[in-house]
mmCIF file of C-alpha atoms in Angstrom:
data_model
loop_
_atom_site.group_PDB
_atom_site.id
_atom_site.type_symbol
_atom_site.label_atom_id
_atom_site.label_comp_id
_atom_site.label_asym_id
_atom_site.label_seq_id
_atom_site.Cartn_x
_atom_site.Cartn_y
_atom_site.Cartn_z
ATOM 1 C CA MET A 384 124.236 -127.019 -94.789
ATOM 2 C CA PRO A 385 123.684 -125.121 -91.504
ATOM 3 C CA GLY A 386 120.001 -124.734 -92.375
ATOM 4 C CA HIS A 387 119.692 -128.477 -92.953
ATOM 5 C CA ASP A 388 121.448 -129.151 -89.637
ATOM 6 C CA ASP A 389 119.071 -126.788 -87.839
ATOM 7 C CA ARG A 390 116.084 -128.643 -89.246
ATOM 8 C CA LEU A 391 117.582 -131.955 -88.171
ATOM 9 C CA ALA A 392 118.231 -130.656 -84.663
ATOM 10 C CA LEU A 393 114.717 -129.242 -84.397
ATOM 11 C CA GLY A 394 113.154 -132.444 -85.699
ATOM 12 C CA LEU A 395 115.097 -134.576 -83.227
ATOM 13 C CA LEU A 396 114.174 -132.227 -80.382
ATOM 14 C CA VAL A 397 110.481 -132.543 -81.259
ATOM 15 C CA VAL A 398 110.762 -136.342 -81.332
ATOM 16 C CA VAL A 399 112.539 -136.432 -77.960
ATOM 17 C CA LEU A 400 110.052 -134.086 -76.307
ATOM 18 C CA ALA A 401 107.146 -136.110 -77.696
ATOM 19 C CA ALA A 402 108.742 -139.289 -76.354
ATOM 20 C CA LEU A 403 109.209 -137.741 -72.904
ATOM 21 C CA VAL A 404 105.578 -136.638 -72.818
ATOM 22 C CA ALA A 405 104.388 -140.073 -73.958
ATOM 23 C CA ALA A 406 106.626 -141.801 -71.412
ATOM 24 C CA GLY A 407 105.181 -139.606 -68.670
ATOM 25 C CA ILE A 408 101.648 -140.869 -69.326
ATOM 26 C CA ALA A 409 100.900 -143.490 -66.662
ATOM 27 C CA PRO A 410 104.491 -144.660 -66.031
ATOM 28 C CA TYR A 411 104.955 -147.767 -63.902
ATOM 29 C CA ASP A 412 106.457 -145.729 -61.044
ATOM 30 C CA ARG A 413 106.115 -141.961 -61.242
ATOM 31 C CA ARG A 414 108.878 -141.318 -58.718
ATOM 32 C CA VAL A 415 111.346 -143.466 -60.637
ATOM 33 C CA PHE A 416 110.243 -141.809 -63.864
ATOM 34 C CA ALA A 417 110.993 -138.359 -62.434
ATOM 35 C CA LEU A 418 114.419 -139.449 -61.212
ATOM 36 C CA GLU A 419 115.337 -141.029 -64.535
ATOM 37 C CA VAL A 420 114.324 -138.124 -66.788
ATOM 38 C CA LEU A 421 115.551 -135.302 -64.526
ATOM 39 C CA PRO A 422 119.114 -135.227 -65.945
ATOM 40 C CA TRP A 423 117.777 -134.891 -69.491
ATOM 41 C CA VAL A 424 115.208 -132.278 -68.549
ATOM 42 C CA VAL A 425 118.185 -130.254 -67.282
ATOM 43 C CA LEU A 426 120.515 -131.104 -70.180
ATOM 44 C CA LEU A 427 118.204 -130.496 -73.140
ATOM 45 C CA PRO A 428 117.570 -126.781 -72.450
ATOM 46 C CA GLY A 429 121.341 -126.350 -72.158
ATOM 47 C CA LEU A 430 121.946 -127.957 -75.545
ATOM 48 C CA VAL A 431 119.239 -125.796 -77.095
ATOM 49 C CA ALA A 432 120.700 -122.653 -75.502
ATOM 50 C CA VAL A 433 124.203 -123.222 -76.922
ATOM 51 C CA HIS A 434 123.075 -124.501 -80.327
ATOM 52 C CA GLY A 435 123.389 -121.101 -82.002
ATOM 53 C CA ARG A 436 126.983 -120.618 -80.809
ATOM 54 C CA PHE A 437 128.080 -124.257 -80.839
ATOM 55 C CA PRO A 438 125.995 -126.314 -83.273
ATOM 56 C CA LEU A 439 126.828 -129.989 -83.121
ATOM 57 C CA THR A 440 127.446 -132.232 -86.094
ATOM 58 C CA PRO A 441 124.541 -134.449 -87.205
ATOM 59 C CA VAL A 442 126.198 -137.587 -85.839
ATOM 60 C CA SER A 443 126.366 -136.033 -82.364
ATOM 61 C CA HIS A 444 122.773 -134.815 -82.566
ATOM 62 C CA VAL A 445 121.548 -138.283 -83.528
ATOM 63 C CA GLY A 446 123.586 -139.896 -80.752
ATOM 64 C CA VAL A 447 122.174 -137.615 -78.054
ATOM 65 C CA ALA A 448 118.614 -137.990 -79.350
ATOM 66 C CA GLY A 449 118.899 -141.771 -79.517
ATOM 67 C CA MET A 450 120.116 -141.873 -75.931
ATOM 68 C CA CYS A 451 117.191 -139.714 -74.810
ATOM 69 C CA LEU A 452 114.724 -142.080 -76.462
ATOM 70 C CA LEU A 453 116.248 -145.107 -74.749
ATOM 71 C CA LEU A 454 116.090 -143.332 -71.391
ATOM 72 C CA ALA A 455 112.478 -142.312 -71.917
ATOM 73 C CA LEU A 456 111.504 -145.936 -72.554
ATOM 74 C CA GLY A 457 113.373 -147.134 -69.478
ATOM 75 C CA ALA A 458 111.853 -144.401 -67.335
ATOM 76 C CA HIS A 459 108.330 -145.321 -68.400
ATOM 77 C CA TYR A 460 108.545 -149.041 -67.605
ATOM 78 C CA THR A 461 111.497 -148.986 -65.135
ATOM 79 C CA TYR A 462 114.549 -150.776 -66.464
ATOM 80 C CA THR A 463 113.687 -154.181 -65.035
ATOM 81 C CA ARG A 464 110.330 -154.232 -66.895
ATOM 82 C CA VAL A 465 111.090 -152.863 -70.365
ATOM 83 C CA PRO A 466 109.392 -155.355 -72.743
ATOM 84 C CA ILE A 467 112.182 -155.531 -75.323
ATOM 85 C CA GLY A 468 114.620 -156.331 -72.528
ATOM 86 C CA LEU A 469 112.376 -159.088 -71.201
ATOM 87 C CA TRP A 470 112.170 -160.526 -74.721
ATOM 88 C CA ILE A 471 115.962 -160.509 -75.040
ATOM 89 C CA ARG A 472 116.251 -162.141 -71.603
ATOM 90 C CA ASP A 473 113.899 -164.952 -72.577
ATOM 91 C CA VAL A 474 115.345 -165.544 -76.050
ATOM 92 C CA PHE A 475 118.945 -165.741 -74.844
ATOM 93 C CA GLU A 476 118.036 -167.325 -71.485
ATOM 94 C CA LEU A 477 119.685 -164.564 -69.481
ATOM 95 C CA GLY A 478 119.383 -164.186 -65.749
ATOM 96 C CA ARG A 479 118.174 -160.586 -65.884
ATOM 97 C CA ASN A 480 116.568 -157.941 -68.054
ATOM 98 C CA PRO A 481 119.581 -156.517 -69.957
ATOM 99 C CA TYR A 482 117.922 -153.235 -70.973
ATOM 100 C CA ASP A 483 119.835 -151.156 -68.435
ATOM 101 C CA ARG A 484 123.073 -152.680 -69.757
ATOM 102 C CA ILE A 485 122.068 -151.593 -73.259
ATOM 103 C CA VAL A 486 121.405 -148.061 -72.024
ATOM 104 C CA HIS A 487 124.777 -147.795 -70.278
ATOM 105 C CA PHE A 488 126.517 -148.981 -73.432
ATOM 106 C CA ALA A 489 124.502 -146.497 -75.494
ATOM 107 C CA GLY A 490 125.345 -143.727 -73.034
ATOM 108 C CA GLY A 491 129.038 -144.407 -73.525
ATOM 109 C CA PHE A 492 128.565 -144.572 -77.296
ATOM 110 C CA ALA A 493 126.712 -141.242 -77.491
ATOM 111 C CA GLY A 494 128.970 -139.681 -74.877
ATOM 112 C CA GLY A 495 132.106 -140.784 -76.702
ATOM 113 C CA ILE A 496 131.194 -139.123 -79.972
ATOM 114 C CA LEU A 497 129.930 -135.982 -78.206
ATOM 115 C CA VAL A 498 133.013 -135.595 -75.988
ATOM 116 C CA ARG A 499 135.274 -136.202 -78.978
ATOM 117 C CA GLU A 500 133.641 -133.403 -80.941
ATOM 118 C CA VAL A 501 133.854 -130.943 -78.070
ATOM 119 C CA LEU A 502 137.524 -131.698 -77.408
ATOM 120 C CA LEU A 503 138.535 -131.464 -81.074
ATOM 121 C CA ARG A 504 136.692 -128.179 -81.543
ATOM 122 C CA ARG A 505 137.506 -126.450 -78.249
ATOM 123 C CA THR A 506 141.074 -127.579 -77.560
ATOM 124 C CA ARG A 507 144.309 -128.049 -79.508
ATOM 125 C CA LEU A 508 143.883 -131.788 -79.590
ATOM 126 C CA VAL A 509 143.961 -133.467 -82.995
ATOM 127 C CA ARG A 510 142.768 -136.810 -84.232
ATOM 128 C CA GLY A 511 144.961 -139.604 -82.885
ATOM 129 C CA TRP A 512 145.556 -142.062 -80.095
ATOM 130 C CA ARG A 513 145.958 -139.363 -77.429
ATOM 131 C CA THR A 514 142.528 -137.959 -78.169
ATOM 132 C CA PHE A 515 141.120 -141.480 -78.400
ATOM 133 C CA GLY A 516 142.442 -142.311 -74.945
ATOM 134 C CA LEU A 517 141.375 -139.022 -73.385
ATOM 135 C CA VAL A 518 137.829 -139.310 -74.738
ATOM 136 C CA SER A 519 137.592 -142.853 -73.365
ATOM 137 C CA MET A 520 138.795 -141.752 -69.937
ATOM 138 C CA VAL A 521 136.416 -138.777 -69.848
ATOM 139 C CA VAL A 522 133.478 -141.051 -70.636
ATOM 140 C CA LEU A 523 134.613 -143.580 -68.023
ATOM 141 C CA SER A 524 134.885 -140.776 -65.463
ATOM 142 C CA GLY A 525 131.392 -139.629 -66.391
ATOM 143 C CA ALA A 526 130.069 -143.164 -65.970
ATOM 144 C CA ALA A 527 131.683 -143.400 -62.534
ATOM 145 C CA LEU A 528 130.272 -140.011 -61.521
ATOM 146 C CA TYR A 529 126.815 -141.099 -62.649
ATOM 147 C CA GLU A 530 127.042 -144.243 -60.514
ATOM 148 C CA ILE A 531 128.034 -142.149 -57.490
ATOM 149 C CA LEU A 532 125.152 -139.734 -58.042
ATOM 150 C CA GLU A 533 122.798 -142.683 -58.543
ATOM 151 C CA TRP A 534 123.952 -144.107 -55.200
ATOM 152 C CA TRP A 535 123.412 -140.797 -53.395
ATOM 153 C CA ILE A 536 119.958 -140.303 -54.928
ATOM 154 C CA ALA A 537 118.938 -143.851 -54.039
ATOM 155 C CA ALA A 538 120.108 -143.328 -50.455
ATOM 156 C CA ILE A 539 118.063 -140.124 -50.187
ATOM 157 C CA VAL A 540 114.952 -141.560 -51.829
ATOM 158 C CA GLY A 541 114.968 -144.782 -49.833
ATOM 159 C CA ARG A 542 111.685 -146.374 -50.853
ATOM 160 C CA GLY A 543 111.740 -147.587 -54.421
ATOM 161 C CA ALA A 544 115.527 -147.278 -54.670
ATOM 162 C CA SER A 545 115.866 -150.808 -56.061
ATOM 163 C CA GLN A 546 113.650 -149.879 -59.019
ATOM 164 C CA PHE A 547 115.807 -146.833 -59.699
ATOM 165 C CA LEU A 548 119.123 -148.686 -59.407
ATOM 166 C CA ALA A 549 117.895 -151.725 -61.408
ATOM 167 C CA MET A 550 120.668 -153.919 -60.002
ATOM 168 C CA GLN A 551 118.499 -157.056 -60.200
ATOM 169 C CA GLY A 552 120.582 -158.833 -57.586
ATOM 170 C CA ASP A 553 123.886 -158.362 -59.418
ATOM 171 C CA GLU A 554 126.625 -157.418 -56.957
ATOM 172 C CA TRP A 555 128.873 -156.321 -59.835
ATOM 173 C CA ASP A 556 126.220 -154.147 -61.466
ATOM 174 C CA THR A 557 128.095 -150.866 -60.919
ATOM 175 C CA GLN A 558 131.340 -152.171 -62.378
ATOM 176 C CA ALA A 559 129.558 -153.718 -65.361
ATOM 177 C CA ASP A 560 127.728 -150.462 -66.082
ATOM 178 C CA MET A 561 130.950 -148.456 -66.052
ATOM 179 C CA PHE A 562 132.724 -150.981 -68.265
ATOM 180 C CA LEU A 563 129.897 -150.927 -70.801
ATOM 181 C CA GLY A 564 130.025 -147.135 -70.897
ATOM 182 C CA LEU A 565 133.760 -147.320 -71.595
ATOM 183 C CA LEU A 566 133.222 -149.991 -74.260
ATOM 184 C CA GLY A 567 130.556 -147.847 -75.905
ATOM 185 C CA SER A 568 132.898 -144.863 -76.117
ATOM 186 C CA VAL A 569 135.649 -146.972 -77.664
ATOM 187 C CA LEU A 570 133.361 -148.459 -80.313
ATOM 188 C CA ALA A 571 131.813 -145.064 -81.091
ATOM 189 C CA GLN A 572 135.230 -143.636 -81.886
ATOM 190 C CA LEU A 573 136.239 -146.659 -83.943
ATOM 191 C CA CYS A 574 133.003 -146.627 -85.946
ATOM 192 C CA LEU A 575 132.128 -142.934 -86.278
ATOM 193 C CA ALA A 576 135.336 -140.892 -85.991
ATOM 194 C CA ARG A 577 135.882 -140.584 -89.747
ATOM 195 C CA LEU A 578 132.260 -139.635 -90.355
ATOM 196 C CA GLN A 579 132.441 -137.011 -87.627
ATOM 197 C CA ASP A 580 135.687 -135.642 -89.057
ATOM 198 C CA ARG A 581 134.084 -135.269 -92.480
ATOM 199 C CA GLN A 582 131.078 -133.512 -91.017
ATOM 200 C CA MET A 583 133.278 -131.076 -89.082
ATOM 201 C CA ARG A 584 135.404 -130.309 -92.139
ATOM 202 C CA SER A 585 132.405 -129.816 -94.431
ATOM 203 C CA ARG A 586 130.901 -127.325 -91.979
ATOM 204 C CA GLY A 587 134.052 -125.288 -91.521
ATOM 205 C CA LEU A 588 134.521 -126.437 -87.944
ATOM 206 C CA LYS A 589 137.912 -127.223 -86.446
ATOM 207 C CA ARG A 590 139.694 -129.687 -88.669
ATOM 208 C CA ALA A 591 140.436 -133.014 -86.986
ATOM 209 C CA ALA A 592 143.870 -133.605 -88.459
#
């Protein structure tokens, strides 16, 4: 089983790196691209470094990789110009490109399952409503911190900040993004908690009672 997990992790890493390289070829705005992918360029080496001592379950690996792919696509086009988002906008007659909303929801979804695994394996928490609530609050706090950092970066960058923030004229954009991150974490736990528990038990990791 560990060998299979290692191959999965390596395969996903290759896919993510290939996507980042492809996204970096003639992006719409190179400065925005750099700002969007910077967090993941920092995070990925950290995940690789701790993999030997703290290998994640497959469901967490897939969640993180999926989030990276969504971010790479948004970084290449900028979030207001991602084609699939424009298609969704036109089909459902929305007032904006919803791709950044999708990414914030996905970030909460991936973050929820990742935070849950870390807490269950590294603390005395067990499966239940307390853990459910704590995971949700951690993800919400992370979403709020990201919005603050995004604000600071935009203030420093100045030119092109609107492309980076992707608010599209929505005065409640920050609140909506944080709510979607929270919603994603809640749904991730409702949908994937049992699968994650089984994967942790089958690998001899801390049992989520």
